Structure formats: structure tokens, C-alpha cells
């Protein structure tokens, strides 16, 4: 008896059977791009196959150089390249898994001067203008897709996924927005579909019947001039007829201004659209996007909205996701919080992909946590992300760990982050650690602020993960009763007036501004979220877009920084634009290049200009301080003088540019060493 009967039931594809309904969706890790990383890639996939995933899809491989995502990126164009893939397929098969290679032609998203597309129209997110393909050029591209699939089969893959969504090459032919052709590949919807259908048809002819072809279909483009619903349904049917085994869905082009996967998008936000599409085809359809827990997946399958669930990031965060679900231990899952910080931000920053929560992802061969040969008695002080990662990994390696936390719960600053509207997922990390610390036998002492004397002589070594405390800037009047720090506002719920100035516009200042301007978290209400971002029913408008209607802010907020330039410029690539758009929608006043003069009963006095020549008073009820952090290191000196072997990690080590990614990685790396 299982809690997830649909999710864990096999899927018979006629010529082969998937052992369950979980597909590890494609995520380009960067390891694909270099032959020397093949062993690492094999280990990465093997770990996920061992964890029980039904079908793995690799990161994208271009069918030729014009389709590269980046210059010298991953491609599969000849048998020498195919040969090294054997290591990957063998490793996955040895673990009882199945794996398909994704064929990804970037089209006008290719970051190089030799890119090609349906028409010569530059993408707003790429400086390179693509060359318009001739009819002969289009046919050559089709042959290259087919060659790539044939090579994948030779390399031992169980199938291929043909990437037809996200605004890439095939999607560029499908949509009038990017296809202005008047030949057989453009104009009418039938002509625009021809490339996609021909690729599937010719691939099927080339690979035979017993090979999985997944077609990745954009079920709403979320851009002006995107495909209509009728066109999308017709495409799904034709792709089925042409020989696809499975339709995997996605939503939104990379240039879309509607967020589709960040943490503030409600869970399973687009599964209803998958359900609408599913009714029109007879092959299995996979739902994707913001599905991260087994109960969410089970509900989608039970409703009949899909037959498969595709998840990419959750498999980075926890390779044992399926095994834990099958064991009835969903509370042990390290749930992807959709932060993008170590996965998509790395991918778009041309760095190897990993996971904020699981720094071993993509580094399975180098960050190894073996059982210790000499168990020690260790104290970890501070149960923020750094201390939690250290304590858990140390205990799992066989050390005797006592974890001290001054506060009433574990989580450190994550306990504040989880209260920000749209960051509710952060609570899952606290749940995960609570359960895992229990399983690993860590002695957790809450409400215990330790001092050096409590530690000296009691432990073999001490890990200090005492984190950070908000910086209080030296502004005259900072002690005025209208001034609050961000923990006082967000964690302690101190009353805040109707007009507020936020000092500091880093990640926390932006989060706090969203907290102050949001009454009901849209993440928790799909209808409201869709209204806020202007997403309508797919059959109501091409691209499924309508006019956004954001919720009215309950407060007037001024967000300030001393440096000149755009507020939020330092936010991450894949999420920063979502925060900036949310602030704009809530009418937050953004003021850069300010000098803070004083705070008094009249409000916050600021000046602008090098010589402070332009004064202004913001008549605010409350001033919230979000001016960065300082390390809490009060135990370091005493422990060092007493000769205690002391390791300092996370914010306690360095407060500047601290985030949970660094804190968890530092904790994990230390635990691997001790
Ligand atoms: P902390 O989280 O500060 O934890 C330190 C812990 O040590 C605390 O619980 C404290 O009570 C305890 N402690 C201190 N002294 C003692 C003592 N003597 N005895 C016992 N216990 C002690 N980061 C991201 O990467 N992504 C985000 O999206 C993100 N969003 C955020 C949103 C907000 C609103 C906030 C406030 C932070 C956010 N962060 C985010 C930052 C992230 O939470 C921090 O970088 C991270 O928590 C730092 O981890 P740490 O373990 O070093 O320190
Ligand atoms: P931060 O990004 O370093 O921002 C601190 C802000 O305070 C800056 O705007 C800075 O701007 C201002 N400041 C610094 N010293 C000041 C002073 N003495 N007086 C007045 N203003 C001062 O730090 P944070 O916002 O506290 O965030 C901490 C970390 O958490 C960040 O590194 C971030 O990565 C992480 N975080 C991430 C996210 C996310 O979405 N990924 C969200 C929240 C937090 P000026 O100097 O120009 O005034
Ligand atoms: Fe999920 Fe964040 Fe990890 Fe990416 S980095 S897999 S979004 S938790």
C-alpha cells in the first residue's frame, strides 16, 4: 500500500515500460559541454537512476553548430561524440534506469554570431541576430535532428526528447511572432508546424518503432504573438501521428515576462492547461513546472491531467526523491525551493549547475561524504543553513553531534525568509532538516544560547555557525521609535505604519518591500497569481496573455539605496526581473543615490547629490533597516585561546555576499573533511 499509487505505477509504452511516472526533466548542467566531464555526468545520472526515477532526460545537445546554446557547447553530431555517451547510458542502465537524450537547437537563442532561425528577427534576450534559413537550410536542419537521434540510439539511449518549446528553434517556426516566412515553412499554421512534424516523422522513420521519442511542446508561449490554442492542439495531434511516444509539456518562452518556475509561482500552476491538452491526444502527456512534492504529483495524475510528471530541479535537490516517496517517507525529501540560485542562475551564468540545498549535485565524484573511521564528539553552534548542513552531514558520517540553537526553532535566517510572500517553500527546508536531524540522531538543543565555557573541554572540536545579525547604520536618530530592523518586522510581527521607508535595497530590502506591500500571498492562490501576472485561459488569447491586475498594496513604500543606478541590479539573473516587476506592480517608490541625514518625528530626511544639495523628507510612519549584515563571532576568540579546534562557517565566517548557497556548501564541505 502506498500513498502515491498513480505516481508509482508503471507506464507501458508498448515496446518498453517505465517503472513509474516520474521523468527527470532536462537540465543543462554544463558538464555536457566538455568530453572530460563525461565520467562526472555519468555519476550524476547514475545517482538519480539509483534513486528510482522512471525516465531521465539529459541536458540539451545541439544537432549541429548552428544550434549551440553557447559557442563550443554540447552537441551530438558524429560517432566519436556518440561513443563517449556509452559511459552515461551504461551507468544509468546498470542502476536499472532509462535515459533519453535531449536534442536542443537554440535557434535565435544561440549565443553566437552564426545562429539561424525561421526569420531574421533578434531575440530581446540575445545580442546576436539570427540568419534566416533558406528552404534548403531548413531541410539540412531536419537531417541533422535525425542524425542526432540516430547517434543517440547508437550510444545506448532509450530515446530522445525533441525540444519544441521554450522559444527555441522549433518553437520559433511554430509562432507567427518569429516566423514571417511565406514559403512551405511559414505563413499558415500548417506550414509553421511542418518543421516540428517533419522532425518527429523523419526521426521515427530513422530510429524504428522501439525507441522513445518525447516531443517537448509549448502549451502556452506567454509572449505577444504566441501560438493560439487551436494551433497548439493541432500540433499535439500531428506530433502524435508522426510517431511521438510521449508529449512533455512546458510553458513560456525564455523572453516571456511571466514567471513560470520561480518560487513565487504556485505549485503545479499550469497543470490545468496540461489537462486541457491531454484530452486531445492518445499518447501519454507529462505535466511540468513547479511540481516538487509527491502529493502534488499524485493529485495531477489522479485528476487525469497527465500520465507522467516531469521534474528537473527536484531531482537535483534530492536524487532519492522517488525512493523516499515509495518508502512513504516524503517528509525526508529535500524539497526544491525553486530559488534557481545554483541551477538556472549557474546555467545562464555559464557555470556548472548544482543545487543550493544539495551542493553534491553535479559534483558526485568530488564532494564525497564517506563514513568516518574515527567518530568524534562535535558541537555545532547555530542552526541556520550552515550549521544544519554541517550537523546533518557530520552525523550521517558517524560523528556524535550536538547542535545548539539560541532560538526556539531551527532554520536561522530561513525562518525569516519563509515568511516573505512567495517564499513559503523555504519552510520545506526547515521541515527537511528537522526530520533528518532526528533520523541521524543529532542532539538538538533549542532555546540554548551557548557560551565558550559550555563548550571548552566537552567536545573534540567545535563548528561555529552563529551566522549574522542585521547591521544598524550610523544615522542620527536611528534609535527613534519609528525604526525597526527586518527581523522585528518579518519575524516578530512588530506593527508597521501605512507609509514606510526601507533602508537598503539588497535581496532582503526587496523581500521586505514585497512583504510590506502584499496582503495575501499570490503563491497560495493560483487565480490571484494569474491575475497579477496577466495569464489567461490558453484558448482565450494567443500566447495565453491578458492585462495584469496586481493586488493593491496596503502601504506606500519607499525603497532606498545609497549607490546610484537601478534598484535590484545585483539580484540574480533568473529571479531578479520577477522581483523588480513585482515591486513596480505594487507602486514601490525606488530611490537610488540617496544620503541618509537623520530620522525624527517628521520622518526620514535624505539628500541627493555629491554635496547633499537636494534635500527631501519622506514623511513615513516607519523606517525598516535592511542595510546588510555583520558576522556573529563572539565565541571565536575565547575558544581559540582555550585551544579548542574551532571551525567557522557561513555568515559567522564572512557576512559579505553571504547567501544560503554559500552557507550550505561551506557546511557540507567542512563535514566531508572532518
Ligand atoms: P544564520 O541563518 O544567521 O543562522 C545562525 C544561527 O545561529 C541563528 O539561528 C542564531 O540564532 C544561532 N546562534 C547565534 N549565536 C548563537 C549561540 N551563541 N548559541 C546558539 N545559537 C546561536 N539566502 C538565499 O540564498 N536565498 C534567498 O532567497 C534568501 N532570502 C532571504 C530572505 C530573507 C528575508 C532573509 C532574512 C534572508 C534570506 N537569505 C536568502 C539569506 C540566508 O537566509 C542567509 O544567508 C543564511 O541563513 C545564512 O546562514 P548561516 O547559517 O550562516 O546563519
Ligand atoms: P546586501 O545584498 O548586501 O544589501 C545590503 C543593502 O544595504 C545594500 O542595498 C546596501 O546598499 C545597503 N547598505 C549597506 N551598508 C549600509 C549602511 N551602512 N547604511 C545604509 N545602507 C547600507 O544584503 P542583504 O539584502 O542583507 O542580503 C543578504 C544576503 O541574503 C544577500 O547576499 C543575498 O544574496 C541573500 N538574499 C538573497 C535573496 C534572493 O532572492 N536570492 C533574497 C534575500 C537575501 P547601499 O550601500 O547602496 O546603500
Ligand atoms: Fe531547486 Fe534552488 Fe536547488 Fe535549483 S538551486 S534545484 S531551484 S533548490
JSON list of N, CA, C and O in Angstrom, two decimals, residues 1 12 14 23 55 91 100 108 114 132 156 225 259 359 379 394 420 450 458 475 488 500 520:
[
{"chain": "A", "resi": 1, "resn": "UNK", "atom": "N", "xyz": [0.85, -1.20, 0.00]},
{"chain": "A", "resi": 1, "resn": "UNK", "atom": "CA", "xyz": [0.00, 0.00, 0.00]},
{"chain": "A", "resi": 1, "resn": "UNK", "atom": "C", "xyz": [0.89, 1.26, 0.00]},
{"chain": "A", "resi": 1, "resn": "UNK", "atom": "O", "xyz": [1.83, 1.36, 0.78]},
{"chain": "A", "resi": 12, "resn": "UNK", "atom": "N", "xyz": [3.18, 1.46, -19.39]},
{"chain": "A", "resi": 12, "resn": "UNK", "atom": "CA", "xyz": [3.51, 0.58, -20.52]},
{"chain": "A", "resi": 12, "resn": "UNK", "atom": "C", "xyz": [3.47, 1.41, -21.81]},
{"chain": "A", "resi": 12, "resn": "UNK", "atom": "O", "xyz": [2.43, 1.94, -22.19]},
{"chain": "A", "resi": 14, "resn": "UNK", "atom": "N", "xyz": [4.18, 0.13, -24.72]},
{"chain": "A", "resi": 14, "resn": "UNK", "atom": "CA", "xyz": [4.03, -0.81, -25.83]},
{"chain": "A", "resi": 14, "resn": "UNK", "atom": "C", "xyz": [5.29, -1.63, -26.00]},
{"chain": "A", "resi": 14, "resn": "UNK", "atom": "O", "xyz": [5.32, -2.81, -25.72]},
{"chain": "A", "resi": 23, "resn": "UNK", "atom": "N", "xyz": [9.51, 11.52, -14.51]},
{"chain": "A", "resi": 23, "resn": "UNK", "atom": "CA", "xyz": [10.52, 11.81, -15.52]},
{"chain": "A", "resi": 23, "resn": "UNK", "atom": "C", "xyz": [11.45, 12.87, -14.94]},
{"chain": "A", "resi": 23, "resn": "UNK", "atom": "O", "xyz": [10.98, 13.89, -14.42]},
{"chain": "A", "resi": 55, "resn": "UNK", "atom": "N", "xyz": [12.25, 7.77, -15.91]},
{"chain": "A", "resi": 55, "resn": "UNK", "atom": "CA", "xyz": [12.95, 8.11, -17.16]},
{"chain": "A", "resi": 55, "resn": "UNK", "atom": "C", "xyz": [13.74, 9.39, -16.93]},
{"chain": "A", "resi": 55, "resn": "UNK", "atom": "O", "xyz": [13.20, 10.38, -16.42]},
{"chain": "A", "resi": 91, "resn": "UNK", "atom": "N", "xyz": [26.01, 3.54, -17.30]},
{"chain": "A", "resi": 91, "resn": "UNK", "atom": "CA", "xyz": [25.90, 3.82, -15.85]},
{"chain": "A", "resi": 91, "resn": "UNK", "atom": "C", "xyz": [24.44, 3.86, -15.42]},
{"chain": "A", "resi": 91, "resn": "UNK", "atom": "O", "xyz": [24.08, 3.35, -14.37]},
{"chain": "A", "resi": 100, "resn": "UNK", "atom": "N", "xyz": [16.90, 9.25, -21.90]},
{"chain": "A", "resi": 100, "resn": "UNK", "atom": "CA", "xyz": [16.72, 9.80, -23.25]},
{"chain": "A", "resi": 100, "resn": "UNK", "atom": "C", "xyz": [17.60, 11.03, -23.40]},
{"chain": "A", "resi": 100, "resn": "UNK", "atom": "O", "xyz": [17.81, 11.77, -22.44]},
{"chain": "A", "resi": 108, "resn": "UNK", "atom": "N", "xyz": [17.38, 31.21, -32.48]},
{"chain": "A", "resi": 108, "resn": "UNK", "atom": "CA", "xyz": [17.82, 32.60, -32.22]},
{"chain": "A", "resi": 108, "resn": "UNK", "atom": "C", "xyz": [18.24, 32.82, -30.77]},
{"chain": "A", "resi": 108, "resn": "UNK", "atom": "O", "xyz": [18.70, 33.90, -30.43]},
{"chain": "A", "resi": 114, "resn": "UNK", "atom": "N", "xyz": [26.62, 32.88, -35.47]},
{"chain": "A", "resi": 114, "resn": "UNK", "atom": "CA", "xyz": [26.20, 32.04, -36.59]},
{"chain": "A", "resi": 114, "resn": "UNK", "atom": "C", "xyz": [24.83, 31.40, -36.35]},
{"chain": "A", "resi": 114, "resn": "UNK", "atom": "O", "xyz": [24.50, 30.35, -36.90]},
{"chain": "A", "resi": 132, "resn": "UNK", "atom": "N", "xyz": [18.24, 34.06, -41.47]},
{"chain": "A", "resi": 132, "resn": "UNK", "atom": "CA", "xyz": [17.04, 33.35, -41.92]},
{"chain": "A", "resi": 132, "resn": "UNK", "atom": "C", "xyz": [17.48, 32.15, -42.75]},
{"chain": "A", "resi": 132, "resn": "UNK", "atom": "O", "xyz": [18.29, 32.29, -43.68]},
{"chain": "A", "resi": 156, "resn": "UNK", "atom": "N", "xyz": [23.28, 4.05, -27.04]},
{"chain": "A", "resi": 156, "resn": "UNK", "atom": "CA", "xyz": [22.62, 3.26, -26.00]},
{"chain": "A", "resi": 156, "resn": "UNK", "atom": "C", "xyz": [21.48, 3.96, -25.30]},
{"chain": "A", "resi": 156, "resn": "UNK", "atom": "O", "xyz": [20.93, 3.44, -24.32]},
{"chain": "A", "resi": 225, "resn": "UNK", "atom": "N", "xyz": [1.91, 37.51, -29.61]},
{"chain": "A", "resi": 225, "resn": "UNK", "atom": "CA", "xyz": [2.06, 36.86, -30.92]},
{"chain": "A", "resi": 225, "resn": "UNK", "atom": "C", "xyz": [2.38, 35.38, -30.80]},
{"chain": "A", "resi": 225, "resn": "UNK", "atom": "O", "xyz": [2.89, 34.77, -31.74]},
{"chain": "A", "resi": 259, "resn": "UNK", "atom": "N", "xyz": [6.66, 34.91, -14.96]},
{"chain": "A", "resi": 259, "resn": "UNK", "atom": "CA", "xyz": [7.48, 33.87, -14.35]},
{"chain": "A", "resi": 259, "resn": "UNK", "atom": "C", "xyz": [6.78, 32.52, -14.42]},
{"chain": "A", "resi": 259, "resn": "UNK", "atom": "O", "xyz": [5.55, 32.45, -14.27]},
{"chain": "A", "resi": 359, "resn": "UNK", "atom": "N", "xyz": [24.74, 20.63, -2.46]},
{"chain": "A", "resi": 359, "resn": "UNK", "atom": "CA", "xyz": [25.94, 21.01, -3.22]},
{"chain": "A", "resi": 359, "resn": "UNK", "atom": "C", "xyz": [26.63, 19.82, -3.87]},
{"chain": "A", "resi": 359, "resn": "UNK", "atom": "O", "xyz": [27.52, 20.01, -4.70]},
{"chain": "A", "resi": 379, "resn": "UNK", "atom": "N", "xyz": [30.48, 19.73, 18.57]},
{"chain": "A", "resi": 379, "resn": "UNK", "atom": "CA", "xyz": [29.40, 20.69, 18.83]},
{"chain": "A", "resi": 379, "resn": "UNK", "atom": "C", "xyz": [29.26, 21.57, 17.60]},
{"chain": "A", "resi": 379, "resn": "UNK", "atom": "O", "xyz": [30.26, 22.04, 17.05]},
{"chain": "A", "resi": 394, "resn": "UNK", "atom": "N", "xyz": [27.74, 15.66, 9.22]},
{"chain": "A", "resi": 394, "resn": "UNK", "atom": "CA", "xyz": [28.68, 15.09, 10.19]},
{"chain": "A", "resi": 394, "resn": "UNK", "atom": "C", "xyz": [28.06, 13.88, 10.88]},
{"chain": "A", "resi": 394, "resn": "UNK", "atom": "O", "xyz": [28.69, 12.84, 11.04]},
{"chain": "A", "resi": 420, "resn": "UNK", "atom": "N", "xyz": [8.24, 35.57, 3.95]},
{"chain": "A", "resi": 420, "resn": "UNK", "atom": "CA", "xyz": [8.08, 36.51, 2.84]},
{"chain": "A", "resi": 420, "resn": "UNK", "atom": "C", "xyz": [7.05, 35.93, 1.86]},
{"chain": "A", "resi": 420, "resn": "UNK", "atom": "O", "xyz": [7.16, 34.76, 1.46]},
{"chain": "A", "resi": 450, "resn": "UNK", "atom": "N", "xyz": [24.68, 29.15, 23.67]},
{"chain": "A", "resi": 450, "resn": "UNK", "atom": "CA", "xyz": [25.87, 28.65, 24.36]},
{"chain": "A", "resi": 450, "resn": "UNK", "atom": "C", "xyz": [26.93, 29.73, 24.48]},
{"chain": "A", "resi": 450, "resn": "UNK", "atom": "O", "xyz": [27.01, 30.65, 23.67]},
{"chain": "A", "resi": 458, "resn": "UNK", "atom": "N", "xyz": [34.40, 19.92, 26.55]},
{"chain": "A", "resi": 458, "resn": "UNK", "atom": "CA", "xyz": [33.28, 18.99, 26.39]},
{"chain": "A", "resi": 458, "resn": "UNK", "atom": "C", "xyz": [33.24, 18.32, 25.02]},
{"chain": "A", "resi": 458, "resn": "UNK", "atom": "O", "xyz": [32.51, 17.35, 24.84]},
{"chain": "A", "resi": 475, "resn": "UNK", "atom": "N", "xyz": [23.09, 56.36, 11.53]},
{"chain": "A", "resi": 475, "resn": "UNK", "atom": "CA", "xyz": [22.32, 57.51, 11.04]},
{"chain": "A", "resi": 475, "resn": "UNK", "atom": "C", "xyz": [21.77, 58.24, 12.27]},
{"chain": "A", "resi": 475, "resn": "UNK", "atom": "O", "xyz": [21.20, 57.58, 13.16]},
{"chain": "A", "resi": 488, "resn": "UNK", "atom": "N", "xyz": [12.57, 42.27, 13.23]},
{"chain": "A", "resi": 488, "resn": "UNK", "atom": "CA", "xyz": [11.46, 42.75, 14.08]},
{"chain": "A", "resi": 488, "resn": "UNK", "atom": "C", "xyz": [10.16, 42.84, 13.27]},
{"chain": "A", "resi": 488, "resn": "UNK", "atom": "O", "xyz": [9.09, 42.53, 13.77]},
{"chain": "A", "resi": 500, "resn": "UNK", "atom": "N", "xyz": [6.08, 53.71, 4.66]},
{"chain": "A", "resi": 500, "resn": "UNK", "atom": "CA", "xyz": [7.29, 53.07, 5.18]},
{"chain": "A", "resi": 500, "resn": "UNK", "atom": "C", "xyz": [8.49, 53.39, 4.28]},
{"chain": "A", "resi": 500, "resn": "UNK", "atom": "O", "xyz": [8.37, 53.38, 3.04]},
{"chain": "A", "resi": 520, "resn": "UNK", "atom": "N", "xyz": [-2.15, 39.29, 0.68]},
{"chain": "A", "resi": 520, "resn": "UNK", "atom": "CA", "xyz": [-2.39, 37.85, 0.51]},
{"chain": "A", "resi": 520, "resn": "UNK", "atom": "C", "xyz": [-1.33, 37.31, -0.43]},
{"chain": "A", "resi": 520, "resn": "UNK", "atom": "O", "xyz": [-1.23, 37.77, -1.57]}
]
